[in-house]
Short mmCIF file of C-alpha atoms and ligand atoms in Angstrom, two decimals:
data_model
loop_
_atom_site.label_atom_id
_atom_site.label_comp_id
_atom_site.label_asym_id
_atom_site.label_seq_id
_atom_site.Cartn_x
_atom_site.Cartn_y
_atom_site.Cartn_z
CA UNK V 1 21.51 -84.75 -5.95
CA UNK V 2 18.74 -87.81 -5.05
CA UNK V 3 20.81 -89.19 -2.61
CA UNK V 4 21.78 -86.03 -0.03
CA UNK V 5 18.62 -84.85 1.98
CA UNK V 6 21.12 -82.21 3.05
CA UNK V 7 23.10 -79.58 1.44
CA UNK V 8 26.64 -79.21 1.27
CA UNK V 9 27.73 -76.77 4.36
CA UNK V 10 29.47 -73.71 3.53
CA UNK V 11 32.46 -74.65 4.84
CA UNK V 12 32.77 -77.61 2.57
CA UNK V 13 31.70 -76.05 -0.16
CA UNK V 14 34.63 -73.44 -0.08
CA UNK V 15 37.46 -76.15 0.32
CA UNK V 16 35.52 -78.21 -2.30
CA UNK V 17 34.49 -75.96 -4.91
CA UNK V 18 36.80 -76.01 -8.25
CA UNK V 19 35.05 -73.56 -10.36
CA UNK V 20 36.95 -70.48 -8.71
CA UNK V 21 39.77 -71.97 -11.13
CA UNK V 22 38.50 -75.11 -13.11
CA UNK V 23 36.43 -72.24 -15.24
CA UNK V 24 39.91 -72.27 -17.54
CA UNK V 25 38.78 -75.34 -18.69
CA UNK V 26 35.49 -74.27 -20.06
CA UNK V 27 37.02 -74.43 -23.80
CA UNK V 28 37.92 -77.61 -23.78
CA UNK V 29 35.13 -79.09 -22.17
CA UNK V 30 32.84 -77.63 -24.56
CA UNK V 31 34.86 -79.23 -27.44
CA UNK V 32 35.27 -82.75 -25.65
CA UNK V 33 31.34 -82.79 -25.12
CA UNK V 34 30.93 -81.97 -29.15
CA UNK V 35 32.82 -84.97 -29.72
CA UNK V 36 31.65 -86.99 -26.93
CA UNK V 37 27.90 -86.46 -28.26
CA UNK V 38 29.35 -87.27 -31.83
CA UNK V 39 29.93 -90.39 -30.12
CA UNK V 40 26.84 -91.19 -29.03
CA UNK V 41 25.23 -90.18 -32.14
CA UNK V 42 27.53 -92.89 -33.46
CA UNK V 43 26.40 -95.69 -31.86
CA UNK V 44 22.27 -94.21 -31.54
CA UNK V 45 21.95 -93.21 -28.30
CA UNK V 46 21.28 -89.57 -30.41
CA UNK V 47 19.26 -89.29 -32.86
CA UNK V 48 20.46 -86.91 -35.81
CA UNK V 49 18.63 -83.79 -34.71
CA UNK V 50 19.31 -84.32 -30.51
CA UNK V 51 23.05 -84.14 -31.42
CA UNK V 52 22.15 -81.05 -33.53
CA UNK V 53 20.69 -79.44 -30.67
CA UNK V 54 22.74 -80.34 -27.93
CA UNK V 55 25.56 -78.95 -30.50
CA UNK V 56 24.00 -75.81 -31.00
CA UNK V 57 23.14 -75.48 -27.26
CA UNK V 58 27.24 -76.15 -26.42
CA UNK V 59 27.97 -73.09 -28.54
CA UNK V 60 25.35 -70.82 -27.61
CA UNK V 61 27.25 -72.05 -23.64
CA UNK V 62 30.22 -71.31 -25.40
CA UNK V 63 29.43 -67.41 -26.34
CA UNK V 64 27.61 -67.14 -22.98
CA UNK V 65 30.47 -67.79 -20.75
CA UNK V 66 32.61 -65.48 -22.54
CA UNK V 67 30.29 -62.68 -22.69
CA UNK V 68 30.95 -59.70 -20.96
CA UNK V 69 29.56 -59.76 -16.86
CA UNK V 70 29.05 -63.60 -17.26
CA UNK V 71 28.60 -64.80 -13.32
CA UNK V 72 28.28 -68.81 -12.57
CA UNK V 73 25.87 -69.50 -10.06
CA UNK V 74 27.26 -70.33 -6.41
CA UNK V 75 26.02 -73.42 -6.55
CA UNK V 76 27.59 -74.90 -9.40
CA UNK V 77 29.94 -76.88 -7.96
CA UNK V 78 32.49 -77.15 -10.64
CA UNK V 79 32.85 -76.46 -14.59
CA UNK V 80 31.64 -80.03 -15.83
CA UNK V 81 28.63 -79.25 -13.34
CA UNK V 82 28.08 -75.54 -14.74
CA UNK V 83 28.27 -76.37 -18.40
CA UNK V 84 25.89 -78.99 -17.46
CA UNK V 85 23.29 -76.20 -15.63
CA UNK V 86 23.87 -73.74 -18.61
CA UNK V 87 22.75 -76.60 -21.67
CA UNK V 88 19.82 -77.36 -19.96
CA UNK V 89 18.77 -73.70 -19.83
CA UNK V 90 19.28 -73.64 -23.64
CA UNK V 91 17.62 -77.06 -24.76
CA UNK V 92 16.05 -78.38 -21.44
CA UNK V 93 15.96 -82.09 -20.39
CA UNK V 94 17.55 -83.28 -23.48
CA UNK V 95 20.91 -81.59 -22.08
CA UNK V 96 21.07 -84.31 -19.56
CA UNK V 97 21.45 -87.49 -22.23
CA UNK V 98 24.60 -85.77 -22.17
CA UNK V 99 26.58 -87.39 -19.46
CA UNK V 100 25.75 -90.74 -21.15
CA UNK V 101 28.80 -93.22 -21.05
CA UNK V 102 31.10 -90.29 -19.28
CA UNK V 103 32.32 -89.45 -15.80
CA UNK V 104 33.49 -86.62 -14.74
CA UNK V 105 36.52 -88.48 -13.60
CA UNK V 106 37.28 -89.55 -17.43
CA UNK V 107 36.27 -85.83 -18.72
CA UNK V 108 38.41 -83.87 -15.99
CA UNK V 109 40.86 -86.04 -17.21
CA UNK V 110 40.55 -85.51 -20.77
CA UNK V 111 40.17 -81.78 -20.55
CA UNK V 112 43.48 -81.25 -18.59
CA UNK V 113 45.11 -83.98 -21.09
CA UNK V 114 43.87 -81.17 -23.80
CA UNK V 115 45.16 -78.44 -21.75
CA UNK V 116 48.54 -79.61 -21.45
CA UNK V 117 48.50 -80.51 -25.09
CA UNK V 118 48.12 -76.86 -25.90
CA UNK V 119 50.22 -75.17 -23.88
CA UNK V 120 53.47 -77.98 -23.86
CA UNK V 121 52.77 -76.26 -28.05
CA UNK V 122 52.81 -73.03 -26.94
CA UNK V 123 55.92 -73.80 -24.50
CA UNK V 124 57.74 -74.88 -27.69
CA UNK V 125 56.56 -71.88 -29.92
CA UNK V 126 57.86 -69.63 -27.20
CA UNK V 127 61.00 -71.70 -26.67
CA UNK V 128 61.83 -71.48 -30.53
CA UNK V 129 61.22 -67.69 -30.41
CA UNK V 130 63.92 -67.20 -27.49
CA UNK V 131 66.07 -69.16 -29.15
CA UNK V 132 65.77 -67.36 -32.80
CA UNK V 133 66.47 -64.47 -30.80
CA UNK V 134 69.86 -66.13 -29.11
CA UNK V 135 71.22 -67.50 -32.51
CA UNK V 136 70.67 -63.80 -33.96
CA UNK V 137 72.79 -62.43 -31.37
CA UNK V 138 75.27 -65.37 -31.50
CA UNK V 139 75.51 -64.43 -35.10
CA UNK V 140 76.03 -60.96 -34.47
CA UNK V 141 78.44 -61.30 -31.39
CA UNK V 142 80.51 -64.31 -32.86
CA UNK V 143 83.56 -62.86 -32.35
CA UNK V 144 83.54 -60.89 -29.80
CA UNK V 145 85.96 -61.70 -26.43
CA UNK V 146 85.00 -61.75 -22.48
CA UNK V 147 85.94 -63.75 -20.41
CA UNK V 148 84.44 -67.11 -19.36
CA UNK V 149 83.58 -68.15 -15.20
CA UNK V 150 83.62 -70.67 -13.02
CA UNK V 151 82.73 -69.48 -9.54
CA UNK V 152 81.94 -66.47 -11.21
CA UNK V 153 85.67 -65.72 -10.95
CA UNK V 154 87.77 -64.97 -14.75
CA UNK V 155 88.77 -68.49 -15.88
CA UNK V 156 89.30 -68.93 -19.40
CA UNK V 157 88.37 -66.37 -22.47
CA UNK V 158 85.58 -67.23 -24.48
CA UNK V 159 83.45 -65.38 -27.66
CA UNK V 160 80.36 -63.84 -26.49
CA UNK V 161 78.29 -66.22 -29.45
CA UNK V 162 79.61 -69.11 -27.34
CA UNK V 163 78.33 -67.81 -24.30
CA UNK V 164 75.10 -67.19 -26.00
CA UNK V 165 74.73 -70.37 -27.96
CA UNK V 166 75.22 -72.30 -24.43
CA UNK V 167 71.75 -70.88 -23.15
CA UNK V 168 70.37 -71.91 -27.15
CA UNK V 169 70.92 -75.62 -26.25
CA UNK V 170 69.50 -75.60 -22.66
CA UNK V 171 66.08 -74.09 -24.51
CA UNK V 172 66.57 -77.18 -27.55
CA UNK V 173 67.05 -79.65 -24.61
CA UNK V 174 63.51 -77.70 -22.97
CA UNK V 175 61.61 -78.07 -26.03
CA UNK V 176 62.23 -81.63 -25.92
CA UNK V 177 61.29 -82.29 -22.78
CA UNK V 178 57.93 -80.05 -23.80
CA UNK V 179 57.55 -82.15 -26.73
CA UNK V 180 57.49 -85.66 -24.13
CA UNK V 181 54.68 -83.61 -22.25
CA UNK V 182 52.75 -82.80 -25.35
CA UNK V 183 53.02 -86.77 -26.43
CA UNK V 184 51.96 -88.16 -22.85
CA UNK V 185 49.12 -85.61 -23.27
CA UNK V 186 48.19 -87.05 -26.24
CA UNK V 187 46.64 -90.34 -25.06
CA UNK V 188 43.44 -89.73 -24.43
CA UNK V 189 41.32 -90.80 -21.23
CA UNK V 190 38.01 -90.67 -21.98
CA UNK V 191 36.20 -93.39 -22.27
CA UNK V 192 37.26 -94.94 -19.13
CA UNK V 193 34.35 -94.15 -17.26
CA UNK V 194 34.45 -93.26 -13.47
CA UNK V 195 37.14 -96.37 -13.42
CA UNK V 196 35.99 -99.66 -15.09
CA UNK V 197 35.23 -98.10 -18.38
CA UNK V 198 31.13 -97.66 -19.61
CA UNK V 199 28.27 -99.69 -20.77
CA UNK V 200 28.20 -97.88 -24.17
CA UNK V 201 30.34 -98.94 -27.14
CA UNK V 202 31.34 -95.48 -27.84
CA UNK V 203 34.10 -95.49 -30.84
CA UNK V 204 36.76 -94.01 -28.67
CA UNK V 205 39.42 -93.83 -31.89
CA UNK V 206 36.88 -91.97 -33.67
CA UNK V 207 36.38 -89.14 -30.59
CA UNK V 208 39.74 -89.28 -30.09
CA UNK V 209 40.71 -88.34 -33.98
CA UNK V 210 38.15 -85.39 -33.15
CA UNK V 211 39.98 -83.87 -30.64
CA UNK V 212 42.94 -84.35 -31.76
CA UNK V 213 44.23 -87.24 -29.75
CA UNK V 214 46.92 -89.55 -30.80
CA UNK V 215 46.24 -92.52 -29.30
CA UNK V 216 42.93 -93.85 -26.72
CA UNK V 217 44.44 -94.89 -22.92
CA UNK V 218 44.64 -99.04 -22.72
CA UNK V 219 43.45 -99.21 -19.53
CA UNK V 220 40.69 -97.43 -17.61
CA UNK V 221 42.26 -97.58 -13.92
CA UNK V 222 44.98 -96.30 -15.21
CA UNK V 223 43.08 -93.64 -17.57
CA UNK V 224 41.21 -92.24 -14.60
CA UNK V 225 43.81 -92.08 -12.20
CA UNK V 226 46.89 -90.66 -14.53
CA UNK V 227 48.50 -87.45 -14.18
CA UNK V 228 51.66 -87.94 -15.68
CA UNK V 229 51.25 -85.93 -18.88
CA UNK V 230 51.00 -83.34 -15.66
CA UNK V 231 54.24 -83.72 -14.18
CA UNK V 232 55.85 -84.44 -17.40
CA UNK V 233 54.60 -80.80 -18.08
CA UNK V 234 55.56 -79.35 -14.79
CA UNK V 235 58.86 -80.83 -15.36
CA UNK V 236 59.57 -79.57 -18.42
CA UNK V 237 58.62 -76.21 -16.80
CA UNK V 238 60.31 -75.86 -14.19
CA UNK V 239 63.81 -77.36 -15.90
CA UNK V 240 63.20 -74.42 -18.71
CA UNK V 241 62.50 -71.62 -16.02
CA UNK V 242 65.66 -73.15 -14.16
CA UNK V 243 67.58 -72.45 -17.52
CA UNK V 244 65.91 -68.92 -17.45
CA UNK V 245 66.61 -67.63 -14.10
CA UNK V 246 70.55 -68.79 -15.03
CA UNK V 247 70.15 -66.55 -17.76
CA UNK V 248 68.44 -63.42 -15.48
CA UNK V 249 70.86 -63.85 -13.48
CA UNK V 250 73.64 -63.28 -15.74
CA UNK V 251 72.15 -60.08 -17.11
CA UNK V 252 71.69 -58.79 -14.08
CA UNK V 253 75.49 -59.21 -13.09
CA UNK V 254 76.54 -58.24 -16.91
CA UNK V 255 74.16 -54.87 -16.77
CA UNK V 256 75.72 -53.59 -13.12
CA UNK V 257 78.25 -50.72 -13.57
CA UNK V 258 80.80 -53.44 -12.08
CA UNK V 259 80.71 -55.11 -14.93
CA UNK V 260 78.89 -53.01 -16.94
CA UNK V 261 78.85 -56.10 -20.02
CA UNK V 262 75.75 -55.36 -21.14
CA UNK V 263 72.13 -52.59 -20.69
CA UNK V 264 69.10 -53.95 -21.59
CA UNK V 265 66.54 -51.95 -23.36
CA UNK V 266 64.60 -49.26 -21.68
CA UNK V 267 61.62 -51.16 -22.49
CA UNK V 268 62.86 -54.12 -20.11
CA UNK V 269 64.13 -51.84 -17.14
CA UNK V 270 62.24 -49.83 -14.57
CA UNK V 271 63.44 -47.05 -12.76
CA UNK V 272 63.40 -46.15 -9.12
CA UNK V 273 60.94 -43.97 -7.52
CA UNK V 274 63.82 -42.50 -5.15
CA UNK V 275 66.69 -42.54 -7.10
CA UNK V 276 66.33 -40.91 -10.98
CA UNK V 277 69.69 -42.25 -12.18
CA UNK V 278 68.60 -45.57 -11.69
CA UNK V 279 67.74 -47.95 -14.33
CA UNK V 280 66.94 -51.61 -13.06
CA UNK V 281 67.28 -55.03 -14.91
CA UNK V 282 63.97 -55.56 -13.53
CA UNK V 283 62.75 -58.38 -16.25
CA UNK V 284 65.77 -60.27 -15.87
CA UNK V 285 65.29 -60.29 -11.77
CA UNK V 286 62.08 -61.46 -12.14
CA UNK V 287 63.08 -64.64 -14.76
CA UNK V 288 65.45 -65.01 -11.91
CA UNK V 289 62.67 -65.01 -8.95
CA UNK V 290 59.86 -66.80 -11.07
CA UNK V 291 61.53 -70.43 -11.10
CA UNK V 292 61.41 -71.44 -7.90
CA UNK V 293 57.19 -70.90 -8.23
CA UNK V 294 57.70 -73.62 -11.21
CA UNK V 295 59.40 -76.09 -9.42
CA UNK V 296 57.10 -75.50 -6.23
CA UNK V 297 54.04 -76.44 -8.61
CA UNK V 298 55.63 -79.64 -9.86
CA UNK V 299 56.44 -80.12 -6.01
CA UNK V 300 53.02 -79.90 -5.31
CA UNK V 301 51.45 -82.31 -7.77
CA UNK V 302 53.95 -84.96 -6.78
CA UNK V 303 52.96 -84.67 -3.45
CA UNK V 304 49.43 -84.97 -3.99
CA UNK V 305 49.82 -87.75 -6.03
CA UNK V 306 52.15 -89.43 -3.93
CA UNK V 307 50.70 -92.70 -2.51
CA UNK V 308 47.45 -92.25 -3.79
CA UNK V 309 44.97 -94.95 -4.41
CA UNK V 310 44.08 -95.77 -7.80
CA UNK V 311 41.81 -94.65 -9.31
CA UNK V 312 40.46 -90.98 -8.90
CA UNK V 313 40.52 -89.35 -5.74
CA UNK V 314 39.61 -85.85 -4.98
CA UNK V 315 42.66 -85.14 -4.35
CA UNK V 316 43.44 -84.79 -7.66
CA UNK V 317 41.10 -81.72 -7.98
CA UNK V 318 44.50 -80.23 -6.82
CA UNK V 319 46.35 -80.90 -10.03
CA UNK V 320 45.07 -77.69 -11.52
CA UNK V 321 46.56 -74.69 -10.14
CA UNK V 322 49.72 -75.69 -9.84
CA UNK V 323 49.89 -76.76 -13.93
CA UNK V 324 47.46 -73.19 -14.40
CA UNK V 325 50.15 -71.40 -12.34
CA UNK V 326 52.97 -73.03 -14.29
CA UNK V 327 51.65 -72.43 -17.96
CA UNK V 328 51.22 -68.80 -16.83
CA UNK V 329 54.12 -68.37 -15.23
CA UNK V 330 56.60 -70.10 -17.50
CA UNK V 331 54.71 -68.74 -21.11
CA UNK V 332 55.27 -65.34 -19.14
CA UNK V 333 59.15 -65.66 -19.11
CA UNK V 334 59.62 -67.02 -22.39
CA UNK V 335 57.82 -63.97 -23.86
CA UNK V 336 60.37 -61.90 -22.09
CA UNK V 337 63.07 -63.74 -22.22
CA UNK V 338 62.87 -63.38 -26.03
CA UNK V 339 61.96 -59.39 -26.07
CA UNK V 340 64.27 -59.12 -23.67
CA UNK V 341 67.29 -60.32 -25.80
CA UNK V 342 65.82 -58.25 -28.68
CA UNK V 343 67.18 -54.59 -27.38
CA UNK V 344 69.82 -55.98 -25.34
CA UNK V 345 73.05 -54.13 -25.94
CA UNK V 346 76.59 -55.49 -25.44
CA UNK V 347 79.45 -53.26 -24.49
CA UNK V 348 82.48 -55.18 -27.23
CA UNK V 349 84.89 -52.81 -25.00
CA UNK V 350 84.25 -53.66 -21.39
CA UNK V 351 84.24 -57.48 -22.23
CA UNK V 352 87.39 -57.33 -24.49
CA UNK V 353 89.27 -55.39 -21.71
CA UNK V 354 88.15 -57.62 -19.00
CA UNK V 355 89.35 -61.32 -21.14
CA UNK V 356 92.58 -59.38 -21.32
CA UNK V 357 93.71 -60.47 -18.23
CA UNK V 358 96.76 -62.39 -18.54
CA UNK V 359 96.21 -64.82 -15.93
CA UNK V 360 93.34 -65.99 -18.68
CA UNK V 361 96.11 -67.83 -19.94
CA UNK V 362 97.65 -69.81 -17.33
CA UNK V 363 96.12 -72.67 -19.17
CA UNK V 364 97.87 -72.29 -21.96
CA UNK V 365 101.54 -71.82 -20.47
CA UNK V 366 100.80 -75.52 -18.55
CA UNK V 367 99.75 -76.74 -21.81
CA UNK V 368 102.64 -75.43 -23.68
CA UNK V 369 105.00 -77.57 -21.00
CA UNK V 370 103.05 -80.47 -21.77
CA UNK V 371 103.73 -80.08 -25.35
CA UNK V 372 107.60 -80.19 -24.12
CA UNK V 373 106.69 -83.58 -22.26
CA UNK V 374 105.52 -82.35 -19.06
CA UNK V 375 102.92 -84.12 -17.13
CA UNK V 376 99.79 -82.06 -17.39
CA UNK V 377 99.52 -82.26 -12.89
CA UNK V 378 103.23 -80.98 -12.52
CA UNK V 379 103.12 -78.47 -15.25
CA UNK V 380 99.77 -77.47 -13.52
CA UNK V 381 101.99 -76.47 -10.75
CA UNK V 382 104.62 -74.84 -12.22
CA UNK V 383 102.22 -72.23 -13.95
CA UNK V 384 101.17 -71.99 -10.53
CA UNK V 385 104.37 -71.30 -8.91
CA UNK V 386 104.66 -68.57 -11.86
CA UNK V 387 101.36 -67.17 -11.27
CA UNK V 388 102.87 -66.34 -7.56
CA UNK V 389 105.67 -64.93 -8.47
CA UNK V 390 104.23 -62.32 -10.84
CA UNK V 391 101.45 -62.07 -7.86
CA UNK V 392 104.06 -61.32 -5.46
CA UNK V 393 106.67 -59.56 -7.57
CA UNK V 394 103.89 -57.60 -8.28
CA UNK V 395 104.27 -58.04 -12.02
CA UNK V 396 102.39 -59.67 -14.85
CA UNK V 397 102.83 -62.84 -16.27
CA UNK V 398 104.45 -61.74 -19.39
CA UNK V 399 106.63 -59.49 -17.25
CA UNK V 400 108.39 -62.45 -15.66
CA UNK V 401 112.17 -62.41 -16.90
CA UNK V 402 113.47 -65.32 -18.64
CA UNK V 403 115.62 -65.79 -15.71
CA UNK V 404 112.70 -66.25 -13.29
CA UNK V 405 111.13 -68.29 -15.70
CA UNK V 406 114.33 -70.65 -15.60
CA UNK V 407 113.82 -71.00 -11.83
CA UNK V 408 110.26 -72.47 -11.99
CA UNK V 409 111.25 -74.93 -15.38
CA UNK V 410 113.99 -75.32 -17.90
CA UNK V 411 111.25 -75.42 -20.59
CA UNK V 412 110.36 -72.19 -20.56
CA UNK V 413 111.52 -70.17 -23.42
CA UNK V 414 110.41 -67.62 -25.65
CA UNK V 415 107.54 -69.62 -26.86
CA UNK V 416 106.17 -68.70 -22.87
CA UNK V 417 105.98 -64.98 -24.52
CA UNK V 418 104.17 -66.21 -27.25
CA UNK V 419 101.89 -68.01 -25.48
CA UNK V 420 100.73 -64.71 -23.37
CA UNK V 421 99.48 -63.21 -26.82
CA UNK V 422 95.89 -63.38 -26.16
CA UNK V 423 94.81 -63.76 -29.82
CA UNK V 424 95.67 -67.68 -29.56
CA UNK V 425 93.74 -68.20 -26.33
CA UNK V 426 90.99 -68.69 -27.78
CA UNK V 427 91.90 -69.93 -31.31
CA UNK V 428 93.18 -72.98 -29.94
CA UNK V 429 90.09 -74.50 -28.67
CA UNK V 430 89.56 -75.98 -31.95
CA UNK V 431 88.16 -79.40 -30.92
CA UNK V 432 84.59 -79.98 -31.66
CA UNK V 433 81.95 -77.66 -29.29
CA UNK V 434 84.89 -75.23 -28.37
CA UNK V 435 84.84 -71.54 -28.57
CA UNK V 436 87.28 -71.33 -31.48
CA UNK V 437 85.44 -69.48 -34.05
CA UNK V 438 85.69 -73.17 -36.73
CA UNK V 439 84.04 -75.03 -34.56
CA UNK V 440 81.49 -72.06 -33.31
CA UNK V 441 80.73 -71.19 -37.10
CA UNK V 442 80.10 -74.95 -36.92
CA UNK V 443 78.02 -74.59 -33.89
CA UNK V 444 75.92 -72.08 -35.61
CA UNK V 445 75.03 -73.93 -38.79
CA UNK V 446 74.07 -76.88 -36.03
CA UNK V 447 72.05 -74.86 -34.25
CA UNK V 448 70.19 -73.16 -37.17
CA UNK V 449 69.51 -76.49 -38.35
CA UNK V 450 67.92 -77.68 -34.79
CA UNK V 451 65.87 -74.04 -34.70
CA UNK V 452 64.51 -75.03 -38.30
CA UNK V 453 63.41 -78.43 -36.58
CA UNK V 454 61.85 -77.27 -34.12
CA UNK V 455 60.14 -74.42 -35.95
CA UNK V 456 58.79 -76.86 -38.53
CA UNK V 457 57.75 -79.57 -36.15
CA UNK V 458 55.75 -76.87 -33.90
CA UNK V 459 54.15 -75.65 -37.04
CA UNK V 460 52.76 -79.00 -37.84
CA UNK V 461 51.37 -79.87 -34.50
CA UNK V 462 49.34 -76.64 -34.42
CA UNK V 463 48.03 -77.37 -38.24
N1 LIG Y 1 36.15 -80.98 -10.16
C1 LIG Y 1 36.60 -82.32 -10.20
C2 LIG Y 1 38.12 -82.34 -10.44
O1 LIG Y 1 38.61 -81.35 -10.85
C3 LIG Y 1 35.94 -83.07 -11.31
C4 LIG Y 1 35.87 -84.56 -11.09
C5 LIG Y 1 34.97 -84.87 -10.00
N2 LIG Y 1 34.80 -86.29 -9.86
C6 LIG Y 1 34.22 -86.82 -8.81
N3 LIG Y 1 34.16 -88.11 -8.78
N4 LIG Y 1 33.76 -86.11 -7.82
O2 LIG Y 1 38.80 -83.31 -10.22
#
């Protein structure tokens, strides 16, 4: 450039060359300069036939870059730069009225503005695809038993659908967090110049409609220097592959022959190159391992935006990789996640047999004495007295006499008996969001309608 006598040594030029990754962006930029140049056709600084060209030129850029054994040069610096090079090889000096009115700080901006736009969509398609898949099996699993943890020790009894529906509404909660990313993303930068805006009345509302922008940024400090729609992304992210690696987790537990709960299809497991019996949950240890890359990425852009001065810096060349790392990574589980639940296989037997376990209902028997007028803390410890008895008698609940029931609270009777019959453990958690199957068949038609939502709401941003 006019001002350097010099050029840039080697060694700077490998910390600050982008194009090793900002070459993802090629797409967008392409489509931002279209509109950009419809902009400038729009208030004459092209004439009819200049746009024309430099349109045509983009394209032919367009089908370049993507054609097979495509190289950049080594000294384009970064994608803006490259696309740049490239237009002037296909229309010459006319290629260079391009950059009227912009800076790369307002296009970088832009284009990363339109990449998290696309991909907070895709987040959501993929999120409404694992949870299509969740609500199937919910539906198909309604009423079958296991048992529900805390401390991933037995606590309570609960229907598999429940269990399932629980990781439905951490994905709904996702896709609206996806759905703030895709808004913030929707504001539109350009236009604000390296900082102070531009010279050139460009109609920003009009390029903005073009590329499918909501709204135009107020303020050009803040339109160069903002990376929120970023973070909002990388948040959403790494909260959904949080919610994911819960659910790996799980499977891999459920699919051991301890528990043996569950096998996941052949399709999903690997084997071992020692061992020929084995058969891995491999996909669902890897949904496990892949979150903590998400949150590290939104990590990373907080820290390099910490304490920054407004407006751009080149610091924020570092915004990319982590969000490129995050789409791929995150997109990447959701796929699975949702094949992965499509050949999954519960075992009804293994889960029934292991809610059966009477101390499942210790709730109950407290709850039965507070029905007799018991307060709930002292009746708490009364089942708990009984619960060491049976421990120590070495007997089960239900085999406790009546007499050694009488020793722990006159209020025990033969309603204690009934209250060990497993089929009301669950039935009785009829209060709204429970496991009993009225308010999970309720739970279902909720969640069907929230999956239609979603579904029809994606649907119309892509259109
Ligand atoms: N490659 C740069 C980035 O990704 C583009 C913007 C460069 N702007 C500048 N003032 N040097 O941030």
């Amino acid at each position: 450039m006019g001002r350097f006598r010099k050029d840039p040594d080697p060694r700077f030029w490998r910390l600050n060359r982008s194009l090793p990754f900002d070459w993802q962006l090629a797409i967008y930029d392409i489509d931002q300069s279209i509109a950009h140049a419809r902009g400038l056709k729009g208030i004459g600084v092209l004439e009819a036939d200049e746009l024309s060209q430099i349109e045509a030129g983009l394209e032919r850029v367009r089908v370049r870059m993507g054609a097979h054994g495509f190289e950049f040069e080594g000294a384009d610096e970064d994608i803006h730069m490259a696309i740049e090079r490239l237009l002037g090889e296909e229309i010459g000096p006319l290629a260079g009225k391009l950059h009227t009115g912009r800076s790369r700080n307002d296009q970088v901006a832009t284009d990363v503005a339109m990449v998290v736009q696309n991909h907070s969509l895709s987040a959501i398609e993929l999120c409404g695809a694992a949870m299509e898949r969740l609500l199937t099996l919910a539906e198909s699993h309604a009423d079958w038993t296991m048992p529900g943890y805390t401390h991933l020790q037995r606590a309570q009894p609960v229907y598999l659908g429940h269990h399932l529906l629980a990781y439905f509404w951490m994905l709904a909660r996702d896709v609206v967090r996806f759905q703030l990313a895709l808004d913030s993303a929707g504001v539109m930068p350009l236009g604000s110049g390296a900082l102070a805006g531009v010279n050139w009345e460009i109609d920003r509302e009009a390029v903005a409609a073009d590329l499918g922008f909501a709204h135009v940024s107020h303020n050009s400090i803040d339109g160069a220097s903002n990376r929120d729609f970023v973070l909002d992304y990388l948040n959403a992210a790494s909260i959904c592959a949080m919610h994911l690696s819960r659910l790996g987790s799980e499977i891999v537990i459920w699919s051991s022959s301890e528990f043996g709960f569950c096998e996941l299809d052949e399709s999903f497991s690997s084997g071992s190159s020692i061992m020929p019996q084995k058969k891995n949950p491999d996909s669902a240890e890897l949904l496990r391992a892949k979150s903590p890359r998400v949150a590290a990425s939104y990590q990373t852009l907080l820290g390099v935006m910490h304490a920054l001065p407004l407006t751009y810096g080149k610091d924020m060349q570092e915004d990319k990789e982590p969000l490129f790392d995050a789409i791929d990574t995150v997109e990447a589980c959701l796929d699975a996640t949702a094949g992965m639940l499509e050949g999954i296989e519960f075992d009804r037997e293994r889960m029934e047999a292991a809610s059966g376990d009477e101390m499942l209902a210790a709730t109950e028997v407290a709850d039965l004495l507070v029905r007799r007028g018991v307060p709930f803390r002292e009746a708490h410890g009364i089942v708990g007295g009984l619960v060491r008895d049976a421990v120590e008698r070495g007997k089960s609940l239900s085999e406790l006499t009546p007499e050694e029931l009488c020793e722990r609270s006159e209020h025990l009777d033969d309603s204690y008996y009934e209250v060990l019959q497993r089929s009301s453990w669950l039935e009785s958690k009829r209060i709204a969001g429970g496991t009993g199957s009225a308010p999970l068949a309720k739970q279902i038609e909720e969640a069907r309608e929230t999956l239609a939502a979603v579904q029809a709401r994606a649907r119309e941003e892509r259109a």
